[in-house]
PDB file of C-alpha atoms in Angstrom:
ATOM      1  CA  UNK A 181       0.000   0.000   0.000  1.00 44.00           C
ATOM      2  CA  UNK A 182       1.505   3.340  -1.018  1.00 51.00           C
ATOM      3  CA  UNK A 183       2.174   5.849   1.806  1.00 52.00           C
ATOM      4  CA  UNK A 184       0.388   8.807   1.284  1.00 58.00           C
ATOM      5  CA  UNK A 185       3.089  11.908   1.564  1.00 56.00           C
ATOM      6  CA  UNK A 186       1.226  14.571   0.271  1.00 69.00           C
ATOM      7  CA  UNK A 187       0.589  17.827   2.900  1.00 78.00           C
ATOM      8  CA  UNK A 188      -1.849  20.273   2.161  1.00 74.00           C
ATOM      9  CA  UNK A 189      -1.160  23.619   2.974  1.00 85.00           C
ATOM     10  CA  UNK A 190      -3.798  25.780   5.012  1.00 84.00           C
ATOM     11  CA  UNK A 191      -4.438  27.794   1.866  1.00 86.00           C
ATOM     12  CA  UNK A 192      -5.959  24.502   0.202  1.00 83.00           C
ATOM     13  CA  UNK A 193      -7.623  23.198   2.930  1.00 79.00           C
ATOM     14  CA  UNK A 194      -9.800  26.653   3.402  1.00 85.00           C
ATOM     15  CA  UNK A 195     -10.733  26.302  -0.148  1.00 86.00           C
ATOM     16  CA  UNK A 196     -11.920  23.002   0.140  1.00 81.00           C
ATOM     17  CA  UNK A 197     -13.561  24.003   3.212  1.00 82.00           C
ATOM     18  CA  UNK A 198     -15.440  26.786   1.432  1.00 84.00           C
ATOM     19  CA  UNK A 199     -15.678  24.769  -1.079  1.00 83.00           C
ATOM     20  CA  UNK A 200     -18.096  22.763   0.547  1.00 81.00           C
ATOM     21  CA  UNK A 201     -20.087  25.505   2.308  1.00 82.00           C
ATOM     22  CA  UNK A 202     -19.960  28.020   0.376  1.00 85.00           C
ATOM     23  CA  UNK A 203     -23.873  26.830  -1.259  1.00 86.00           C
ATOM     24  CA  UNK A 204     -24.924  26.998   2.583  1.00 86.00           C
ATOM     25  CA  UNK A 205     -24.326  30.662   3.047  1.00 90.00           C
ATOM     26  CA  UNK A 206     -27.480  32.375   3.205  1.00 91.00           C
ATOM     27  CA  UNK A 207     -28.685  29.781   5.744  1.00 92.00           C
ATOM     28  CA  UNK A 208     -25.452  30.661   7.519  1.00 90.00           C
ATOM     29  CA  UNK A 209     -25.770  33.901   7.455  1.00 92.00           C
ATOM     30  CA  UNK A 210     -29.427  33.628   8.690  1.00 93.00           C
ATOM     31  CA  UNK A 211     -28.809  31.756  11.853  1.00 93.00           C
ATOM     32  CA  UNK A 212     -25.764  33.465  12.456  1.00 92.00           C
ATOM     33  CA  UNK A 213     -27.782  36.496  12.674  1.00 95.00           C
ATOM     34  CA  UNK A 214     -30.339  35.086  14.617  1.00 95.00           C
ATOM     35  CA  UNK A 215     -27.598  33.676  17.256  1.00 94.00           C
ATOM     36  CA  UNK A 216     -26.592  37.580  17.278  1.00 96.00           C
ATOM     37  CA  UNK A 217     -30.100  38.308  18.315  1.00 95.00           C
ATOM     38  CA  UNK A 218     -30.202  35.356  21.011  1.00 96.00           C
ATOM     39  CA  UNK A 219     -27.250  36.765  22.848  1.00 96.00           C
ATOM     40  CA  UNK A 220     -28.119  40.419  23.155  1.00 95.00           C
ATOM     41  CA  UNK A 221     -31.545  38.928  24.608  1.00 94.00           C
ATOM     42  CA  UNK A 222     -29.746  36.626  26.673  1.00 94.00           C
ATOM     43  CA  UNK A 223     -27.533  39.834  28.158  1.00 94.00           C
ATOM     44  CA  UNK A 224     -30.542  42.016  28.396  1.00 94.00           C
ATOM     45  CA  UNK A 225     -32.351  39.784  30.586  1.00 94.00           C
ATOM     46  CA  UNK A 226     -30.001  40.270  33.567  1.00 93.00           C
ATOM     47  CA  UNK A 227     -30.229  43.798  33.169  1.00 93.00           C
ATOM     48  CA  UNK A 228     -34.151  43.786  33.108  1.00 93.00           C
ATOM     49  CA  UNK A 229     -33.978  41.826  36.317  1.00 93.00           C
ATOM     50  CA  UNK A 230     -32.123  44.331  38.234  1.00 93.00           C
ATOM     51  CA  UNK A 231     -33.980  47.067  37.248  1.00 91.00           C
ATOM     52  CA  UNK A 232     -37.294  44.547  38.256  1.00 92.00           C
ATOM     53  CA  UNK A 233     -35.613  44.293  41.376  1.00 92.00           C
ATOM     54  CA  UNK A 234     -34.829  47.717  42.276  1.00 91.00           C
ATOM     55  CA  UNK A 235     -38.457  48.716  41.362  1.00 91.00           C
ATOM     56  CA  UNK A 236     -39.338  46.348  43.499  1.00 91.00           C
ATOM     57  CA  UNK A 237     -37.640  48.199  46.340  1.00 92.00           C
ATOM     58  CA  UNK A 238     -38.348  51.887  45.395  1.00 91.00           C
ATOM     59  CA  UNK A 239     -41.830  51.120  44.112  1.00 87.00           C
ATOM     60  CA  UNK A 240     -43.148  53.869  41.374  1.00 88.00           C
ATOM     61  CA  UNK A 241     -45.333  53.936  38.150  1.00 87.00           C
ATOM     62  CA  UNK A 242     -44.698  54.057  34.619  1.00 85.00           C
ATOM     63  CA  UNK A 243     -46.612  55.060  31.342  1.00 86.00           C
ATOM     64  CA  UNK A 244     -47.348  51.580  29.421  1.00 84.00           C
ATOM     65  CA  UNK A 245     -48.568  51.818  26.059  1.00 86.00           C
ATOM     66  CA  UNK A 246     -51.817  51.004  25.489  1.00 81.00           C
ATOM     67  CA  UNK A 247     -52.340  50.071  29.252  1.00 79.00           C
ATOM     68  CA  UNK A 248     -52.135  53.439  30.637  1.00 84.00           C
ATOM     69  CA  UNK A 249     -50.108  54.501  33.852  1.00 88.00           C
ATOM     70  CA  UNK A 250     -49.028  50.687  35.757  1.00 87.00           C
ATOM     71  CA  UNK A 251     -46.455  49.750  38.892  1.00 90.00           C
ATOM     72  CA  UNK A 252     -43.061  49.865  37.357  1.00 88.00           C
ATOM     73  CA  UNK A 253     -42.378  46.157  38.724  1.00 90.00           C
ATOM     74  CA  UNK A 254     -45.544  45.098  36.960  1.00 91.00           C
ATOM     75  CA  UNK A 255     -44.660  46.582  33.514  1.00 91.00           C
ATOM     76  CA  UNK A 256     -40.207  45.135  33.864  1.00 92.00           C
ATOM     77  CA  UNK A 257     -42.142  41.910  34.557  1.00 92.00           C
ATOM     78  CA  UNK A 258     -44.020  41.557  31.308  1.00 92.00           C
ATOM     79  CA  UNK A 259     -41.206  42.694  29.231  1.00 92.00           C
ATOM     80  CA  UNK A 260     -38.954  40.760  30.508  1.00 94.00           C
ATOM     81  CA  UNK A 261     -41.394  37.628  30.148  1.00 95.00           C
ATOM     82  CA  UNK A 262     -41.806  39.113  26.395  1.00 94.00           C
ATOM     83  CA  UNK A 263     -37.953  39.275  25.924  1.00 95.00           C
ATOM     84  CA  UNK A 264     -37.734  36.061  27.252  1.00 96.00           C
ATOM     85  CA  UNK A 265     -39.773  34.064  25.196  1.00 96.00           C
ATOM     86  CA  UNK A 266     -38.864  35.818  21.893  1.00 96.00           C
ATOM     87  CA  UNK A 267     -35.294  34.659  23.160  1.00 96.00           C
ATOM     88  CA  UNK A 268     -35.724  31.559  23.840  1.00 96.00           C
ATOM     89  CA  UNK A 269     -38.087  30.948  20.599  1.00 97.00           C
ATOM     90  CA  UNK A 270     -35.412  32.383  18.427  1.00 96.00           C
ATOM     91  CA  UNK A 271     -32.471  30.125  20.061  1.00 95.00           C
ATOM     92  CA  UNK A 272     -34.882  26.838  19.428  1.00 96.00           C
ATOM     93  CA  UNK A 273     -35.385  27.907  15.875  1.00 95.00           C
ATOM     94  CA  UNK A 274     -32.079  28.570  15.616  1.00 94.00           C
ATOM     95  CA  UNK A 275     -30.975  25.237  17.184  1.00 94.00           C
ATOM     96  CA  UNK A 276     -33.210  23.120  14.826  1.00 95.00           C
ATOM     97  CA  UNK A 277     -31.557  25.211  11.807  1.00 94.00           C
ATOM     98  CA  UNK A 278     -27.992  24.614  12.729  1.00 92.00           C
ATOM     99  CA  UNK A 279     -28.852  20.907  13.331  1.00 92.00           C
ATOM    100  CA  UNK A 280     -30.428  20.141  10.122  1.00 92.00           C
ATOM    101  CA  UNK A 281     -27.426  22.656   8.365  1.00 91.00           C
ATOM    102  CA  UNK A 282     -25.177  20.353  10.214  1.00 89.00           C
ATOM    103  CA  UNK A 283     -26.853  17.019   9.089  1.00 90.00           C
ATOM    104  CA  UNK A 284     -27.061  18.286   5.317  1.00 89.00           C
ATOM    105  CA  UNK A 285     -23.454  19.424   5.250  1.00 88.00           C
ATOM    106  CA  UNK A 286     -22.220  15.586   6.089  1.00 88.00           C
ATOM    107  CA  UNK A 287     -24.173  14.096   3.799  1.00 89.00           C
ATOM    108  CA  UNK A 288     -23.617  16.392   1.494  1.00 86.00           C
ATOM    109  CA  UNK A 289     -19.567  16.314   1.885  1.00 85.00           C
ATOM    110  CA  UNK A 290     -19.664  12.376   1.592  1.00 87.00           C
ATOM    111  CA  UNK A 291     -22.036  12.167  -1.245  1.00 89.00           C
ATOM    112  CA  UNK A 292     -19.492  14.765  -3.283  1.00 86.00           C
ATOM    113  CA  UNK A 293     -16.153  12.228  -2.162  1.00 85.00           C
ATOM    114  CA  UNK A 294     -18.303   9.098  -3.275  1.00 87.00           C
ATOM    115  CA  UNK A 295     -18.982  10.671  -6.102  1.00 89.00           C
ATOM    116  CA  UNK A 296     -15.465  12.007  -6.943  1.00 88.00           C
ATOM    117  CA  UNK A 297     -14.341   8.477  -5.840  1.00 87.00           C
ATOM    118  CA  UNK A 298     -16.302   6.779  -8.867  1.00 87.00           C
ATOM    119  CA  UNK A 299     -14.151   9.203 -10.825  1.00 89.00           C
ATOM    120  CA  UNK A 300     -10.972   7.622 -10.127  1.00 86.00           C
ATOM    121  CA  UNK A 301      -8.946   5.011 -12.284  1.00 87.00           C
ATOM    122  CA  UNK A 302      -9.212   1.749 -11.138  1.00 88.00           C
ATOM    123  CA  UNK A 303      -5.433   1.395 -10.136  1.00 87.00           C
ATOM    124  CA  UNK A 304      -6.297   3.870  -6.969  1.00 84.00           C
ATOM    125  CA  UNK A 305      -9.099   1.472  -5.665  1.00 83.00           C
ATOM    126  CA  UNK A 306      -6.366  -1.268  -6.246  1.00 85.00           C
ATOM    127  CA  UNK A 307      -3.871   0.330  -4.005  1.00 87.00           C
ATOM    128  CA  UNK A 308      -5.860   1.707  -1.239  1.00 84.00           C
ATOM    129  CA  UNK A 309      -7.978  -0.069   1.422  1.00 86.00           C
ATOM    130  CA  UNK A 310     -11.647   0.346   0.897  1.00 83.00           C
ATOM    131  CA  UNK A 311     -12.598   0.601   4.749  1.00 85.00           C
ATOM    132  CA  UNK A 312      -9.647   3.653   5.036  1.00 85.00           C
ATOM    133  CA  UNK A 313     -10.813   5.478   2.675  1.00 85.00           C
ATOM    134  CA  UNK A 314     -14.742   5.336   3.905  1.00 86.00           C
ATOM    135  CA  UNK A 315     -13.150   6.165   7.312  1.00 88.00           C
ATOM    136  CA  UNK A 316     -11.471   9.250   5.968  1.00 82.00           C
ATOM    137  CA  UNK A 317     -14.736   9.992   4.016  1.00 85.00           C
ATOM    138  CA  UNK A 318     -16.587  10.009   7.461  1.00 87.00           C
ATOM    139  CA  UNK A 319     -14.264  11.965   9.583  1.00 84.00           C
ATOM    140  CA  UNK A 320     -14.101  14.914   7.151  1.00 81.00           C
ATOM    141  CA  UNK A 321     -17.823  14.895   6.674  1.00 84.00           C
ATOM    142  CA  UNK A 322     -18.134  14.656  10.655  1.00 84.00           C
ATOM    143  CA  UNK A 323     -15.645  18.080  10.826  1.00 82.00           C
ATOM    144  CA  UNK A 324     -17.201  20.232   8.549  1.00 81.00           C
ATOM    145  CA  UNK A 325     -20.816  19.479  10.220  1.00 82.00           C
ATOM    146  CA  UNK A 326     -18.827  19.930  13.388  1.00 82.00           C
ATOM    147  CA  UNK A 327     -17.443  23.565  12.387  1.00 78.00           C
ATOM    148  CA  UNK A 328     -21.120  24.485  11.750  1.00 77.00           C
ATOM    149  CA  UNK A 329     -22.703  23.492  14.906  1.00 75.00           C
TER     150      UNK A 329
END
């Protein structure tokens, strides 16, 4: 069996790792943006608790729209139960996408090497091991599902 003694250099492995994205990128860039969203809710909701809390201790009323004039504490309670489920709905949507982005990509990468491996001459299925080159096949599609989730 021949040893295999070629290196890649970084350059080549970010182009085949692009490669393989690259028809992914509006669903990246969609859940990347909703992630953004998830984590300024997710560090607004401390800051919405203090505030709950302190109007809790120096009690005092606030103008709520369409509600009228309401206990301060009353009003930090509801939006904070607002900003907490729109959080929390987004991250679950958000999980689900990067899940089935995930699953997709590592099919996708080891449909593309099967493919290309029907491609090759008959002398390179001769001199490498069937069950090495599957296992390569499934660790690379494994990484770049990995990167994305």
């Amino acid at each position: 069996m021949p040893e295999d003694d070629k290196t890649y250099t970084w350059e080549q492995k970010w182009r085949a790792l692009t490669r393989q994205i690259l028809p992914y990128r509006s669903r990246l860039t969609s859940i990347s943006t909703a992630e953004v969203f998830v984590a300024a809710g997710n560090g607004v909701i401390p800051c919405l608790t203090g505030v709950f809390l302190d109007a809790l201790v120096r009690p005092h009323t606030v103008m709520v729209p369409l509600v009228g004039a309401a206990p301060a504490w009353a009003a930090l309670l509801g939006l904070w139960a607002v900003v907490q489920a729109v959080t929390n709905t987004i991250g679950v949507i958000a999980d689900r996408r990067t899940r089935l982005l995930g699953i997709e990509l590592e099919a996708g990468v080891q449909a593309n090497s099967f493919s290309y491996l029907l491609t090759l001459p008959i002398s390179f299925h001769k001199t490498r091991r069937a069950g090495e080159v599957t296992n390569i096949i499934d660790r690379s599609g494994w990484m770049v599902a990995e990167l994305v989730r």
